[in-house]
Amino acid sequence: MRANEEELRPALTPGLTGAELLRWYWTLAELSGLASRMGLPTAGGKPALTARLAAALDGLPAPEPARPARRGGRQLTAPVDGDTVIPKGQRCSQVLREYFLREIGPGFHFDAFMRDYIARQAGHTLAEAVAHWHATRPQAARPQEIGAQFELNRFLRDWHARHPDGTRREALAAWQLHRARPRS
């Protein structure tokens, strides 16, 4: 291929190799469609589905699925207050959201700091969770790492940093060009 020719993204078909699949950006919907056509399970997140497809395309056994995290027992139900203890396996539920909105105000949202606290601090009280919210606000105000599974979000953050006056339309057009190219 000459240097000035762009490599074109191939069609997502069972004829690809695993390596070729991994060279390109695919949406979860595209990957799920291919898995269905190939008779493979579509469950799991995008990384697991991509690994399963790459193995199948290369004629290899599917990688062992990650064991799902065990959800704990009971979930909190209303009414709750500051003395309510967070049980093991508690999820960021509507009951908790309503409590935190009452205690913290309309600025409350389940960010990474609060999701992690609820998941890891079984045995602590909701009042301690409120104190954690307030204590983490300076750190939460700083830009946070965006998980690899959120590739579009990562691209948009980087693009806007390089083009501070750029529009959303321009950023999305740049994304379309980016995802049409092979990964480096």
mmCIF file of C-alpha atoms in Angstrom, residues 22-142:
data_model
loop_
_atom_site.group_PDB
_atom_site.id
_atom_site.type_symbol
_atom_site.label_atom_id
_atom_site.label_comp_id
_atom_site.label_asym_id
_atom_site.label_seq_id
_atom_site.Cartn_x
_atom_site.Cartn_y
_atom_site.Cartn_z
ATOM 1 C CA LEU A 22 -8.587 -6.422 17.155
ATOM 2 C CA ARG A 23 -7.058 -3.857 14.780
ATOM 3 C CA TRP A 24 -10.309 -1.935 14.371
ATOM 4 C CA TYR A 25 -12.905 -0.189 16.485
ATOM 5 C CA TRP A 26 -16.286 -1.960 16.558
ATOM 6 C CA THR A 27 -19.404 -1.006 18.455
ATOM 7 C CA LEU A 28 -20.932 -3.430 20.909
ATOM 8 C CA ALA A 29 -23.941 -3.752 18.580
ATOM 9 C CA GLU A 30 -21.663 -4.735 15.677
ATOM 10 C CA LEU A 31 -19.809 -7.283 17.801
ATOM 11 C CA SER A 32 -23.039 -8.725 19.176
ATOM 12 C CA GLY A 33 -24.398 -9.087 15.654
ATOM 13 C CA LEU A 34 -21.316 -11.009 14.531
ATOM 14 C CA ALA A 35 -21.439 -13.228 17.610
ATOM 15 C CA SER A 36 -25.084 -14.037 16.904
ATOM 16 C CA ARG A 37 -24.314 -14.877 13.259
ATOM 17 C CA MET A 38 -21.518 -17.171 14.444
ATOM 18 C CA GLY A 39 -23.673 -18.831 17.117
ATOM 19 C CA LEU A 40 -21.582 -17.453 19.982
ATOM 20 C CA PRO A 41 -22.908 -16.106 23.289
ATOM 21 C CA THR A 42 -23.386 -12.341 23.253
ATOM 22 C CA ALA A 43 -23.364 -11.954 27.047
ATOM 23 C CA GLY A 44 -20.723 -10.009 28.915
ATOM 24 C CA GLY A 45 -19.181 -6.646 28.261
ATOM 25 C CA LYS A 46 -17.457 -5.462 25.135
ATOM 26 C CA PRO A 47 -13.954 -6.645 26.174
ATOM 27 C CA ALA A 48 -15.219 -10.172 26.927
ATOM 28 C CA LEU A 49 -17.216 -10.336 23.704
ATOM 29 C CA THR A 50 -14.247 -9.099 21.667
ATOM 30 C CA ALA A 51 -11.951 -11.721 23.228
ATOM 31 C CA ARG A 52 -14.535 -14.464 22.581
ATOM 32 C CA LEU A 53 -14.914 -13.409 18.939
ATOM 33 C CA ALA A 54 -11.155 -13.101 18.342
ATOM 34 C CA ALA A 55 -10.629 -16.615 19.687
ATOM 35 C CA ALA A 56 -13.481 -18.050 17.593
ATOM 36 C CA LEU A 57 -12.252 -16.327 14.425
ATOM 37 C CA ASP A 58 -8.838 -17.934 14.962
ATOM 38 C CA GLY A 59 -10.359 -21.354 15.716
ATOM 39 C CA LEU A 60 -9.256 -21.223 19.355
ATOM 40 C CA PRO A 61 -11.286 -22.113 22.432
ATOM 41 C CA ALA A 62 -13.118 -19.225 24.036
ATOM 42 C CA PRO A 63 -11.273 -17.607 26.955
ATOM 43 C CA GLU A 64 -12.570 -18.489 30.394
ATOM 44 C CA PRO A 65 -15.281 -16.015 31.349
ATOM 45 C CA ALA A 66 -14.578 -13.814 34.324
ATOM 46 C CA ARG A 67 -16.566 -14.950 37.300
ATOM 47 C CA PRO A 68 -19.274 -12.406 38.034
ATOM 48 C CA ALA A 69 -18.961 -10.622 41.334
ATOM 49 C CA ARG A 70 -21.228 -12.185 43.877
ATOM 50 C CA ARG A 71 -23.984 -9.875 44.868
ATOM 51 C CA GLY A 72 -24.484 -9.837 48.590
ATOM 52 C CA GLY A 73 -27.657 -10.496 50.415
ATOM 53 C CA ARG A 74 -30.410 -8.054 51.124
ATOM 54 C CA GLN A 75 -30.659 -4.531 49.758
ATOM 55 C CA LEU A 76 -31.681 -1.534 51.837
ATOM 56 C CA THR A 77 -35.317 -0.509 51.686
ATOM 57 C CA ALA A 78 -36.913 2.756 52.757
ATOM 58 C CA PRO A 79 -36.946 4.306 55.218
ATOM 59 C CA VAL A 80 -33.228 4.801 55.803
ATOM 60 C CA ASP A 81 -31.358 7.403 57.861
ATOM 61 C CA GLY A 82 -27.821 8.334 58.842
ATOM 62 C CA ASP A 83 -27.588 5.432 61.301
ATOM 63 C CA THR A 84 -28.499 2.859 58.636
ATOM 64 C CA VAL A 85 -25.618 0.439 58.075
ATOM 65 C CA ILE A 86 -24.553 -0.379 54.509
ATOM 66 C CA PRO A 87 -24.945 -4.153 53.999
ATOM 67 C CA LYS A 88 -22.484 -6.259 52.038
ATOM 68 C CA GLY A 89 -23.367 -6.235 48.338
ATOM 69 C CA GLN A 90 -25.462 -3.060 48.535
ATOM 70 C CA ARG A 91 -26.019 -1.486 45.131
ATOM 71 C CA CYS A 92 -26.375 2.201 44.343
ATOM 72 C CA SER A 93 -30.147 1.995 44.480
ATOM 73 C CA GLN A 94 -32.988 4.460 44.205
ATOM 74 C CA VAL A 95 -33.439 4.205 47.991
ATOM 75 C CA LEU A 96 -29.865 5.414 48.497
ATOM 76 C CA ARG A 97 -30.207 8.100 45.806
ATOM 77 C CA GLU A 98 -33.285 9.532 47.535
ATOM 78 C CA TYR A 99 -31.504 9.544 50.899
ATOM 79 C CA PHE A 100 -28.373 11.242 49.516
ATOM 80 C CA LEU A 101 -30.436 13.836 47.640
ATOM 81 C CA ARG A 102 -32.198 14.686 50.916
ATOM 82 C CA GLU A 103 -28.935 14.895 52.868
ATOM 83 C CA ILE A 104 -26.566 16.385 50.276
ATOM 84 C CA GLY A 105 -28.892 18.237 47.934
ATOM 85 C CA PRO A 106 -29.561 18.303 44.196
ATOM 86 C CA GLY A 107 -25.845 18.230 43.339
ATOM 87 C CA PHE A 108 -25.593 14.629 44.476
ATOM 88 C CA HIS A 109 -24.893 11.908 41.934
ATOM 89 C CA PHE A 110 -23.342 8.459 42.146
ATOM 90 C CA ASP A 111 -19.831 9.163 40.907
ATOM 91 C CA ALA A 112 -16.913 6.715 41.029
ATOM 92 C CA PHE A 113 -16.052 7.751 44.591
ATOM 93 C CA MET A 114 -19.539 7.016 45.905
ATOM 94 C CA ARG A 115 -20.027 3.832 43.891
ATOM 95 C CA ASP A 116 -16.731 2.538 45.260
ATOM 96 C CA TYR A 117 -17.645 3.564 48.819
ATOM 97 C CA ILE A 118 -21.006 1.798 48.706
ATOM 98 C CA ALA A 119 -19.407 -1.321 47.203
ATOM 99 C CA ARG A 120 -16.465 -1.504 49.630
ATOM 100 C CA GLN A 121 -17.645 -0.043 52.913
ATOM 101 C CA ALA A 122 -20.146 -2.578 54.185
ATOM 102 C CA GLY A 123 -20.626 -2.040 57.906
ATOM 103 C CA HIS A 124 -20.325 1.752 57.691
ATOM 104 C CA THR A 125 -23.304 4.051 58.080
ATOM 105 C CA LEU A 126 -25.009 6.255 55.536
ATOM 106 C CA ALA A 127 -23.922 9.284 57.599
ATOM 107 C CA GLU A 128 -20.311 8.168 57.018
ATOM 108 C CA ALA A 129 -21.099 7.883 53.298
ATOM 109 C CA VAL A 130 -22.350 11.501 53.320
ATOM 110 C CA ALA A 131 -19.093 12.584 55.011
ATOM 111 C CA HIS A 132 -17.177 10.643 52.337
ATOM 112 C CA TRP A 133 -19.095 12.510 49.606
ATOM 113 C CA HIS A 134 -18.106 15.880 51.052
ATOM 114 C CA ALA A 135 -14.492 14.799 51.663
ATOM 115 C CA THR A 136 -14.050 13.626 48.059
ATOM 116 C CA ARG A 137 -15.459 16.727 46.309
ATOM 117 C CA PRO A 138 -12.049 18.373 45.705
ATOM 118 C CA GLN A 139 -10.712 15.180 44.132
ATOM 119 C CA ALA A 140 -13.954 14.586 42.196
ATOM 120 C CA ALA A 141 -13.688 18.063 40.655
ATOM 121 C CA ARG A 142 -10.438 17.115 38.923
#
